[in-house]
Short mmCIF file of C-alpha atoms in Angstrom, two decimals:
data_model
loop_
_atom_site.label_atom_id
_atom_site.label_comp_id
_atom_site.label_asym_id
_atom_site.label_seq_id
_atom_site.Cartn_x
_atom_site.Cartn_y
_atom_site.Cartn_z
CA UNK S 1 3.27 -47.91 -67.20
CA UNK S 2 4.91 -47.68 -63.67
CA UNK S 3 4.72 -44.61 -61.93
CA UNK S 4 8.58 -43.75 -60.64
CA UNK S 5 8.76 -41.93 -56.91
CA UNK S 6 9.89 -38.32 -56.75
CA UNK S 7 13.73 -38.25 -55.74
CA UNK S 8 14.06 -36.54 -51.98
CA UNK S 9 17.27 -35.45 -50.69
CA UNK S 10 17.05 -36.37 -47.11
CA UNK S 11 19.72 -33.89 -46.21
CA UNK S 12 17.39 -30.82 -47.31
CA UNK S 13 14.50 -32.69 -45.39
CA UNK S 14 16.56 -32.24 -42.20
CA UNK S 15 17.73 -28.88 -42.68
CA UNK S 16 14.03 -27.68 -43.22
CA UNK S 17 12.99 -29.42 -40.07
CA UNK S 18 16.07 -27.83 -38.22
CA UNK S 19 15.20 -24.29 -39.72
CA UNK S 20 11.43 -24.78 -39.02
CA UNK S 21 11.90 -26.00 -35.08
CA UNK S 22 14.27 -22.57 -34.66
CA UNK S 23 12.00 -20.31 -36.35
CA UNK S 24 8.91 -21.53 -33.68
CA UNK S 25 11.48 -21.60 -30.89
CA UNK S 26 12.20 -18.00 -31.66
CA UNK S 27 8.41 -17.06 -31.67
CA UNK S 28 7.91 -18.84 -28.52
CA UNK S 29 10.59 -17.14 -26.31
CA UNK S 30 9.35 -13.68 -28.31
CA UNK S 31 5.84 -14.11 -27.12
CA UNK S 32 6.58 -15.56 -23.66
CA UNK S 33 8.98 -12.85 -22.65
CA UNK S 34 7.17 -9.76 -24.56
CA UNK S 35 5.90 -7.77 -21.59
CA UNK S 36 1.91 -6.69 -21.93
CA UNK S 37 1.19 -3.12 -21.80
CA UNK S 38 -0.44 -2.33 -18.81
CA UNK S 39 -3.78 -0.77 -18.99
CA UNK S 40 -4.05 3.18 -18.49
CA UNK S 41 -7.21 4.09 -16.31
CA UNK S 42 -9.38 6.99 -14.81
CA UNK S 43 -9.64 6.19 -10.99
CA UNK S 44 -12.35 7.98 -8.87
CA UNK S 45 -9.82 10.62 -7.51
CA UNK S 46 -8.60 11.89 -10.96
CA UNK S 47 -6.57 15.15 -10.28
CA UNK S 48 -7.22 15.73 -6.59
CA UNK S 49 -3.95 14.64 -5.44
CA UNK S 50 -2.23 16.94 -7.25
CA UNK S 51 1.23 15.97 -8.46
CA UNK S 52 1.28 12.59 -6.47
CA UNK S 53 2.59 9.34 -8.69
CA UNK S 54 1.25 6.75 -6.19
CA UNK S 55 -1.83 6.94 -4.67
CA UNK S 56 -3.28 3.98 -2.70
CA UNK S 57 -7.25 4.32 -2.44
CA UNK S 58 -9.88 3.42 -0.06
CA UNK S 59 -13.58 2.84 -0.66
CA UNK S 60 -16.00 1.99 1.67
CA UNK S 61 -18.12 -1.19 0.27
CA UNK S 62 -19.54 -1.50 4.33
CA UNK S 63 -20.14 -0.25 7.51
CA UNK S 64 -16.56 -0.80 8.49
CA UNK S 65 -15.11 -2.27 5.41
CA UNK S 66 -13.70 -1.33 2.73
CA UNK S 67 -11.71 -1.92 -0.69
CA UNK S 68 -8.05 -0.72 -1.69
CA UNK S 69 -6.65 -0.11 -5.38
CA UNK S 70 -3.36 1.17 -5.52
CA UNK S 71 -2.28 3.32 -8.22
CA UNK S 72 1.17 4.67 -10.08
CA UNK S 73 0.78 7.45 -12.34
CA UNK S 74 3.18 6.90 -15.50
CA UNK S 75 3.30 9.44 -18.66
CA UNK S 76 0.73 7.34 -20.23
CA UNK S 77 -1.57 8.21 -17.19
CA UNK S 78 -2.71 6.15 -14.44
CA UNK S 79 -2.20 2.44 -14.32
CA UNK S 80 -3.34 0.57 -11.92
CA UNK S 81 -0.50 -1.66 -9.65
CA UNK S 82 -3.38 -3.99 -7.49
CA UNK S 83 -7.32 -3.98 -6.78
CA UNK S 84 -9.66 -5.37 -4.55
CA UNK S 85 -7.49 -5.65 -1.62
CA UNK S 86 -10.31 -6.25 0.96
CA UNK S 87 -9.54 -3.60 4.40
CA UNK S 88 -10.84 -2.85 7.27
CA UNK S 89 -11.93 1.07 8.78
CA UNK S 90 -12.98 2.46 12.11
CA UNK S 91 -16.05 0.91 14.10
CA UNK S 92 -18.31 3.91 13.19
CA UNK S 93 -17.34 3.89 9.53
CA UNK S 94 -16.22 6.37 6.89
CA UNK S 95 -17.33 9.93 7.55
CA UNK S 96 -16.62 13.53 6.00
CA UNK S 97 -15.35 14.52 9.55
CA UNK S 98 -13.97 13.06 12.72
CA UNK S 99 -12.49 14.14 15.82
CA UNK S 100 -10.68 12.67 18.35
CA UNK S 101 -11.89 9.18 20.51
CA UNK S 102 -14.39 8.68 17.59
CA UNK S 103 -13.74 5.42 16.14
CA UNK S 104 -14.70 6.73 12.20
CA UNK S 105 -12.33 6.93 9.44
CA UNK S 106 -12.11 10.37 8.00
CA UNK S 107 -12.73 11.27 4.43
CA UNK S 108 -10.52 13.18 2.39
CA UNK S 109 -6.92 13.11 0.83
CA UNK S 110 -3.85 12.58 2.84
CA UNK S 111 0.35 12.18 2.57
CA UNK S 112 1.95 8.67 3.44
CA UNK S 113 5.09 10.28 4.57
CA UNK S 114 6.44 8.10 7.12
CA UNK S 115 6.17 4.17 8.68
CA UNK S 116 7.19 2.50 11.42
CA UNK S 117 6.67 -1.09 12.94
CA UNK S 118 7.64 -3.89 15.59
CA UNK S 119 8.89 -5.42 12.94
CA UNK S 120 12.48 -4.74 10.99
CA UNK S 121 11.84 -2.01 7.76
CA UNK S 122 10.91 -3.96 4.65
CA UNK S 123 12.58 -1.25 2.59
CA UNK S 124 10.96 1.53 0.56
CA UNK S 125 11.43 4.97 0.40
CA UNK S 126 9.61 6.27 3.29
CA UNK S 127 11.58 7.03 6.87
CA UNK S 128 11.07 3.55 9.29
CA UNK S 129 11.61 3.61 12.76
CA UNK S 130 11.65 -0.04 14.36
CA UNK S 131 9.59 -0.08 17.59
CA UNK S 132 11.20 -1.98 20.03
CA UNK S 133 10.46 -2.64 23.76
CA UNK S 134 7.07 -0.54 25.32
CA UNK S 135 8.87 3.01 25.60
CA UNK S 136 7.30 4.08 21.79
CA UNK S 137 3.87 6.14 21.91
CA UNK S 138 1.88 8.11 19.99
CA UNK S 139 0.65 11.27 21.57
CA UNK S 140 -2.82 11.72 22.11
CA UNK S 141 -3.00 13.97 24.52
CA UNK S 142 -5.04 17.00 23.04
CA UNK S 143 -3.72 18.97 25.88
CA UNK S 144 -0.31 18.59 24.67
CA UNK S 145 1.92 20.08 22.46
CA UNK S 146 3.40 16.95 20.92
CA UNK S 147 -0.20 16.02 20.48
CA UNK S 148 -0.61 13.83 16.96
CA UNK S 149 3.02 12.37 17.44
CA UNK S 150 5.55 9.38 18.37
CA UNK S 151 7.51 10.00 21.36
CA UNK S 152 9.46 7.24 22.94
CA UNK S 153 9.62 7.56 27.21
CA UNK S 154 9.38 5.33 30.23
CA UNK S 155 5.64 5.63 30.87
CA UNK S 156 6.29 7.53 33.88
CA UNK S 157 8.25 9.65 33.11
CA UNK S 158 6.00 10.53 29.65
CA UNK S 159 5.23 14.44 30.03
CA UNK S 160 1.93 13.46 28.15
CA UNK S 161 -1.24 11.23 29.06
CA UNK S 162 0.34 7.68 28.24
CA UNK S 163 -3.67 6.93 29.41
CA UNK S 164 -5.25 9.15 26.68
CA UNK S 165 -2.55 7.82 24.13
CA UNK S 166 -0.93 4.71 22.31
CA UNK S 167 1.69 2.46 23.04
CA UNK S 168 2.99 1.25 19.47
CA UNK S 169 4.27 -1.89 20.95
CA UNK S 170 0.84 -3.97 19.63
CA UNK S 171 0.40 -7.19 16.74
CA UNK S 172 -1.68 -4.66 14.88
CA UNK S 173 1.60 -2.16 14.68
CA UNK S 174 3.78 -5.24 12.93
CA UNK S 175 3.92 -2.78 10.50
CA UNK S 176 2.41 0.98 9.66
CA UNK S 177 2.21 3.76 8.12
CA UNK S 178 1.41 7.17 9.43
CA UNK S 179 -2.13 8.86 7.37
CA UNK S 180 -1.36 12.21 7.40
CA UNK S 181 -4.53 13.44 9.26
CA UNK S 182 -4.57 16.30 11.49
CA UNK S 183 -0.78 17.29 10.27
CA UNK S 184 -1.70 21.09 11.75
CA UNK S 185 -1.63 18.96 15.25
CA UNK S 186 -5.36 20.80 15.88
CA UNK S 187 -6.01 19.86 19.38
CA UNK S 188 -9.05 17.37 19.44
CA UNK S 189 -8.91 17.01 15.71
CA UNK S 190 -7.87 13.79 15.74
CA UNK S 191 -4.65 11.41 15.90
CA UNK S 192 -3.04 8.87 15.69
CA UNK S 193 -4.36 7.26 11.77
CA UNK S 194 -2.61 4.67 10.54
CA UNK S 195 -2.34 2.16 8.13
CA UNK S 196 -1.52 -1.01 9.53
CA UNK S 197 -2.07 -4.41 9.78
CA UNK S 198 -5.02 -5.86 10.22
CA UNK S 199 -6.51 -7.89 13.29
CA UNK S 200 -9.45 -9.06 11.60
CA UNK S 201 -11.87 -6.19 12.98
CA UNK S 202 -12.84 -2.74 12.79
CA UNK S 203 -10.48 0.03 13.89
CA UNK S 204 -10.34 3.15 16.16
CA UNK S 205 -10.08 5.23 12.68
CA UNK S 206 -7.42 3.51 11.01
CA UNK S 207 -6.95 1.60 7.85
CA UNK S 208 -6.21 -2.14 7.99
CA UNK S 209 -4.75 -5.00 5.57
CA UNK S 210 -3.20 -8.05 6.01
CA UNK S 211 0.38 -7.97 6.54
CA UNK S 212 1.99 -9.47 4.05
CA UNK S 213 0.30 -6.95 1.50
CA UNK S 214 1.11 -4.16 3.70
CA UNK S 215 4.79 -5.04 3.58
CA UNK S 216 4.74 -5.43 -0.07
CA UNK S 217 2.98 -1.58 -0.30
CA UNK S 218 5.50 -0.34 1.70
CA UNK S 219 8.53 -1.69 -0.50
CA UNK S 220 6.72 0.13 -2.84
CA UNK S 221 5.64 3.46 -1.71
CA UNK S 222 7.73 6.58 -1.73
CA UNK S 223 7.63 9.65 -0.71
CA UNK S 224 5.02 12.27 -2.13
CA UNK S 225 2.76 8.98 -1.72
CA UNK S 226 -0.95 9.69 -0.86
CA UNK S 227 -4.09 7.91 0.64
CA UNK S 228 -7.32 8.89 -1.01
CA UNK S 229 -10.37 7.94 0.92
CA UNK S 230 -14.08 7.76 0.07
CA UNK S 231 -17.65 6.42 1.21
#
């Protein structure tokens, strides 16, 4: 007896092939394009900042270090947008308190409602204002009553202490954003907060990042935006 092979139409053969290869080019594309659900968390500050939708938060891990997470709050809750960012805070620390010429970084909950920088806007939603040349400052004169803001004047013709304040015309002011702390202007209270770019050190008080994270925060932030800051 000889065994006979099975007849195969080689035209089916191919159009199974064909249909097969679409089928896993189809599940391919699907899985590499399907976007992943991002992960809904309970951060540290829960409902302390209010109605807020982005919060970017600071935690002391150091003396004068520290770590960022920024937040977005969606109707799913919070999710988180970037961790671990290492920072930088003043000399002496995060504290419950400050007040002004100590170099600590103050505790608490506060708006991100405008930035500024020596460097063109990177876009956003918060008001920029482009320092250029030495005539920007930031009051802090506690004797004065634009104490706790940016004025621009010729330094001698400033009706504040230029000596007691800061010129904003500085590497660490490529870019910044103004902490809201001391927004009641209390003489001695503290001023000038910011968070800017880093110089590789401890600051006066403010908070500090590298600057090519800052500018990509900034894009980002809008207003109703709000630091949250812990030990």
């Amino acid at each position: 007896m000889t065994l006979t092979r099975p007849l195969i139409d080689d035209d089916v053969v191919r159009r199974l092939v064909v249909l097969l290869c679409a089928v896993l080019c189809v599940l391919g594309v699907t899985s590499a394009t399907m976007p992943g659900a991002a992960a809904t968390v309970e951060p540290w500050f829960g409902n302390a900042v209010g109605t807020a939708t982005q919060v970017v938060s600071v935690v002391g891990v150091g003396h004068s270090t520290a770590k960022i997470d920024v937040y977005q709050r969606t109707p799913a809750g919070w999710e988180a947008v970037a961790a671990g960012i290492p920072a930088h805070v003043g000399s002496a620390g995060i504290t419950p308190q400050t007040k002004e010429g100590e170099p600590s970084t103050p505790m608490g909950f506060y708006s991100l409602d405008s930035a500024f920088g020596t460097a063109p806007n990177p876009g956003g939603g918060l008001p920029y204002v482009q320092v250029v040349g030495s005539d920007y400052w930031w009051d802090s004169d506690s004797g004065s009553p634009t104490y706790n803001t940016m004025q621009v004047c010729k330094k001698a013709q400033c009706p504040f202490s230029t000596a007691a304040s800061e010129n904003l015309n500085i590497p660490q002011y490529r870019h910044a954003v103004v902490i809201g702390v001391n927004k009641s202007r209390t003489p001695g209270d503290g001023s000038a907060y910011f968070f800017h770019t880093t110089d590789g050190g401890p600051t006066a008080g403010c908070v500090a990042i590298d600057d090519a994270t800052l500018v990509k925060i900034i894009a980002w932030l809008r207003p109703g935006a709000v630091m949250a800051i812990a030990k």
